[in-house]
Amino acid sequence: MAVFVIENVEKTFKVGEVVERVLKGASLTLEQGQVTALVGTSGSGKSTLLTIAAGLQQATDGNVIFNGYNLKNMSHEQIRQVRAKEFGFIFQFAHLVPFLNVEEQLKLMLEVAESKMSNKEQQEEVDQMLELVGMTHRKEAYPPSLSGGEKQRIAIARALIHKPKVLFADEPTASLDSKRSQDVMALIRHLTKTLGVTTLMVTHDEEMLAFADRVVKMSDGVILQDE
Amino acid sequence: MHLAWKEIKRNKSKFLIVGAVIFLISFLTFMISGLANGLSQDNAALIKNLPDGTFYMTETAEETYTLSQINENLQKDILEDFEEAAALSIQMGFVNDGEEKQHSVAFVASTASDLFPNIEPGEIVLDESLQEDGLKVGDVLTNSQLDGEFTVKGFVEQAKFSHAPVAFIHPDNYKEMYRTDTMQLMFVQGEREEISGLQAFSTADFLNTIPSYSAEQLSLNMIIAFLFVISGMLIGIFFYMMNVQKFGLYGILKAIGLKTSALFKIMWTQMLAVTTIALVLAIMLSQGFQFIAPEGMPFHLPFDTSWKLSLVFLSIGFIGATLSGLQIRKIQPLQAIQQGEM
């Protein structure tokens, strides 16, 4: 089932007198429960496409349709609500809140998503998610005491705790070593399948493509190959 | 979730430093205010402690009370027309004690009134500060311009004028000492009313006719005003610096969907918490100082003044923090994501 449709998205940046076309009409349809990997050389426009799809910046032209709604026609507040409730984000760096412990990072996300769950239900949800990412033993820990892999696991848990429909992952393993990268990708794939999430991931690491259901190759602002 | 408190709890030293700076600035401002008030009291407690009312002096005196001479008939009419009124005169002078030690005083003579001590000719009532000079009830004092003597009848609190202790004397003694038949001023309680031939002054306006008072207060008030401006800027700069350091974090929180208003709430809560604690400590210390201030040091800081100053501080802090916090609205989540780990 198509959850997300990207149609002829264009993006241009004006730097002084120079107009740079980063995306030149990219189209993509994302299916539920699939991990889609966007690959391509640096400057191919893959990260720009992901951030436009995630509502973090606007396209110059084209449509981004989520659940039948075009993001182009939504207000900033409506897009924020979609980001908070329907999307999950994993960035290249974990970007955890430095003064919250592991458990609180997840509770914060539930609060941002305006979860209707009771405190008890929230606690159960947090415990369950920490178990899924194998971090129950570190739930009282603060970010400075976590390793890179642990931080990224918590970032994954935070991205999924509110049961988003779409997970956006921008180079989620770039700051990790090979072993940890494999672990994190296996986890993203496992959760995508378990929770029925639609995952769009940008990566430049070919080893990670083994965890994707579909690989979309981009070059010079257009989609070259979709397999 | 109380993000603001959680951050304060987790970064105690950072907030402690900001709080300490706010405490020091506010404490300095309270102390300067206490000294300004103290000097003001020392200069004009006699006038400031009177109830709301109006002072009158002759128009020809050109706002100099020592030149004012209210004729006896007019004085009599005013005292008859107004229930709560008194005629008074103030003159700087000296009294000599039994050991021929000279004490500088402000002689104040008034007609019978509840506002001033009730005194018979030959009696004198002094400001309590003269007790520290060894004067006591029953002592006999002299003045070179008076044939007779004064007997100390008692002491009163907070009766100072032009930095000198007040000596209340009977109008007959005053008239003899200063070779005059008239009093200088009329004081009428309550609403201001125009009296032909006399110029009316509110208490504040009358205080400003005392040259030493207005010059002194102007200087001190300018110091306090500058302290407020500088404090406001410092508080604003501190919160701006704190916000700048957190732009990355705010960007990420925005990216995951936190409302901008929630970020403002974090900033305001932290500003209010840190500033309030700092102000409470500054108030306690400055109020406590009143009890340990050296004898004779003019320091007067009513609690009322402290909390009003605190309100001004909180308002300045709030405006400063909000202005600096306006940057939060401009934060782009994308920039924060691309900037790397916080």
PDB file of C-alpha atoms in Angstrom, chain A residues 51 56-57 77 80-81 83-85 87 89 91-100 103-105 107-109 111-112 114 142 144 151 158 170, chain B residues 1-8 10-11 246 248-249 251-260 266 270 332-334 336-342:
ATOM      1  CA  THR A  51      14.354  16.417   4.083  1.00  0.00           C
ATOM      2  CA  LEU A  56      11.929  19.918   7.039  1.00  0.00           C
ATOM      3  CA  GLN A  57      12.183  22.129   3.971  1.00  0.00           C
ATOM      4  CA  GLU A  77       1.718  24.228  12.231  1.00  0.00           C
ATOM      5  CA  ARG A  80       4.799  20.352  12.562  1.00  0.00           C
ATOM      6  CA  GLN A  81       1.927  18.204  13.774  1.00  0.00           C
ATOM      7  CA  ARG A  83       6.225  15.589  11.919  1.00  0.00           C
ATOM      8  CA  ALA A  84       5.402  15.138  15.610  1.00  0.00           C
ATOM      9  CA  LYS A  85       2.709  12.489  15.252  1.00  0.00           C
ATOM     10  CA  PHE A  87       6.975  10.860  11.266  1.00  0.00           C
ATOM     11  CA  PHE A  89      13.547  10.786  12.503  1.00  0.00           C
ATOM     12  CA  PHE A  91      19.839  11.504  11.958  1.00  0.00           C
ATOM     13  CA  GLN A  92      23.497  10.901  11.160  1.00  0.00           C
ATOM     14  CA  PHE A  93      24.237  11.789  14.777  1.00  0.00           C
ATOM     15  CA  ALA A  94      21.903  10.640  17.546  1.00  0.00           C
ATOM     16  CA  HIS A  95      21.111  14.218  18.623  1.00  0.00           C
ATOM     17  CA  LEU A  96      19.789  13.142  22.010  1.00  0.00           C
ATOM     18  CA  VAL A  97      18.743  15.776  24.545  1.00  0.00           C
ATOM     19  CA  PRO A  98      21.856  15.970  26.762  1.00  0.00           C
ATOM     20  CA  PHE A  99      20.031  16.556  30.061  1.00  0.00           C
ATOM     21  CA  LEU A 100      17.470  13.739  29.751  1.00  0.00           C
ATOM     22  CA  GLU A 103      13.860   6.730  29.539  1.00  0.00           C
ATOM     23  CA  GLU A 104      13.053  10.472  29.493  1.00  0.00           C
ATOM     24  CA  GLN A 105      14.193  10.802  25.853  1.00  0.00           C
ATOM     25  CA  LYS A 107       8.833   9.981  27.172  1.00  0.00           C
ATOM     26  CA  LEU A 108       9.619  13.392  25.665  1.00  0.00           C
ATOM     27  CA  MET A 109       8.831  12.045  22.202  1.00  0.00           C
ATOM     28  CA  GLU A 111       4.748  14.120  24.871  1.00  0.00           C
ATOM     29  CA  VAL A 112       5.734  15.890  21.635  1.00  0.00           C
ATOM     30  CA  GLU A 114       0.670  14.410  22.127  1.00  0.00           C
ATOM     31  CA  TYR A 142      22.427  10.064  30.332  1.00  0.00           C
ATOM     32  CA  PRO A 144      27.376  11.480  27.774  1.00  0.00           C
ATOM     33  CA  LYS A 151      23.092   6.545  21.418  1.00  0.00           C
ATOM     34  CA  ARG A 158      12.869   7.714  20.097  1.00  0.00           C
ATOM     35  CA  ASP A 170      19.555  10.237   7.116  1.00  0.00           C
TER      36      ASP A 170
ATOM     37  CA  MET B   1       7.741  16.966  31.035  1.00  0.00           C
ATOM     38  CA  HIS B   2       9.495  19.835  32.765  1.00  0.00           C
ATOM     39  CA  LEU B   3      12.396  20.212  30.374  1.00  0.00           C
ATOM     40  CA  ALA B   4      13.396  23.527  31.959  1.00  0.00           C
ATOM     41  CA  TRP B   5      13.801  21.990  35.447  1.00  0.00           C
ATOM     42  CA  LYS B   6      15.488  18.880  34.131  1.00  0.00           C
ATOM     43  CA  GLU B   7      18.077  21.026  32.382  1.00  0.00           C
ATOM     44  CA  ILE B   8      18.651  23.111  35.519  1.00  0.00           C
ATOM     45  CA  ARG B  10      21.471  18.444  35.114  1.00  0.00           C
ATOM     46  CA  ASN B  11      23.522  21.629  34.540  1.00  0.00           C
ATOM     47  CA  LYS B 246      21.269  25.623  22.742  1.00  0.00           C
ATOM     48  CA  GLY B 248      21.417  23.069  17.995  1.00  0.00           C
ATOM     49  CA  LEU B 249      19.285  21.358  20.619  1.00  0.00           C
ATOM     50  CA  GLY B 251      16.668  22.870  16.185  1.00  0.00           C
ATOM     51  CA  ILE B 252      16.509  19.126  16.835  1.00  0.00           C
ATOM     52  CA  LEU B 253      13.548  19.527  19.187  1.00  0.00           C
ATOM     53  CA  LYS B 254      11.813  21.549  16.462  1.00  0.00           C
ATOM     54  CA  ALA B 255      12.660  18.868  13.900  1.00  0.00           C
ATOM     55  CA  ILE B 256      10.987  16.144  15.958  1.00  0.00           C
ATOM     56  CA  GLY B 257       7.921  18.358  16.330  1.00  0.00           C
ATOM     57  CA  LEU B 258       8.237  20.355  19.565  1.00  0.00           C
ATOM     58  CA  LYS B 259       6.330  23.640  19.390  1.00  0.00           C
ATOM     59  CA  THR B 260       8.286  26.905  19.343  1.00  0.00           C
ATOM     60  CA  ILE B 266      11.668  26.487  28.743  1.00  0.00           C
ATOM     61  CA  GLN B 270      14.601  29.063  33.560  1.00  0.00           C
ATOM     62  CA  GLN B 332      15.939  26.098  11.134  1.00  0.00           C
ATOM     63  CA  PRO B 333      15.750  22.405  12.169  1.00  0.00           C
ATOM     64  CA  LEU B 334      17.671  21.453   9.057  1.00  0.00           C
ATOM     65  CA  ALA B 336      20.776  21.925  13.472  1.00  0.00           C
ATOM     66  CA  ILE B 337      20.642  18.440  11.938  1.00  0.00           C
ATOM     67  CA  GLN B 338      23.475  19.253   9.551  1.00  0.00           C
ATOM     68  CA  GLN B 339      25.615  20.836  12.280  1.00  0.00           C
ATOM     69  CA  GLY B 340      26.493  17.484  13.824  1.00  0.00           C
ATOM     70  CA  GLU B 341      26.381  16.189  17.386  1.00  0.00           C
ATOM     71  CA  MET B 342      25.454  18.706  20.128  1.00  0.00           C
TER      72      MET B 342
END
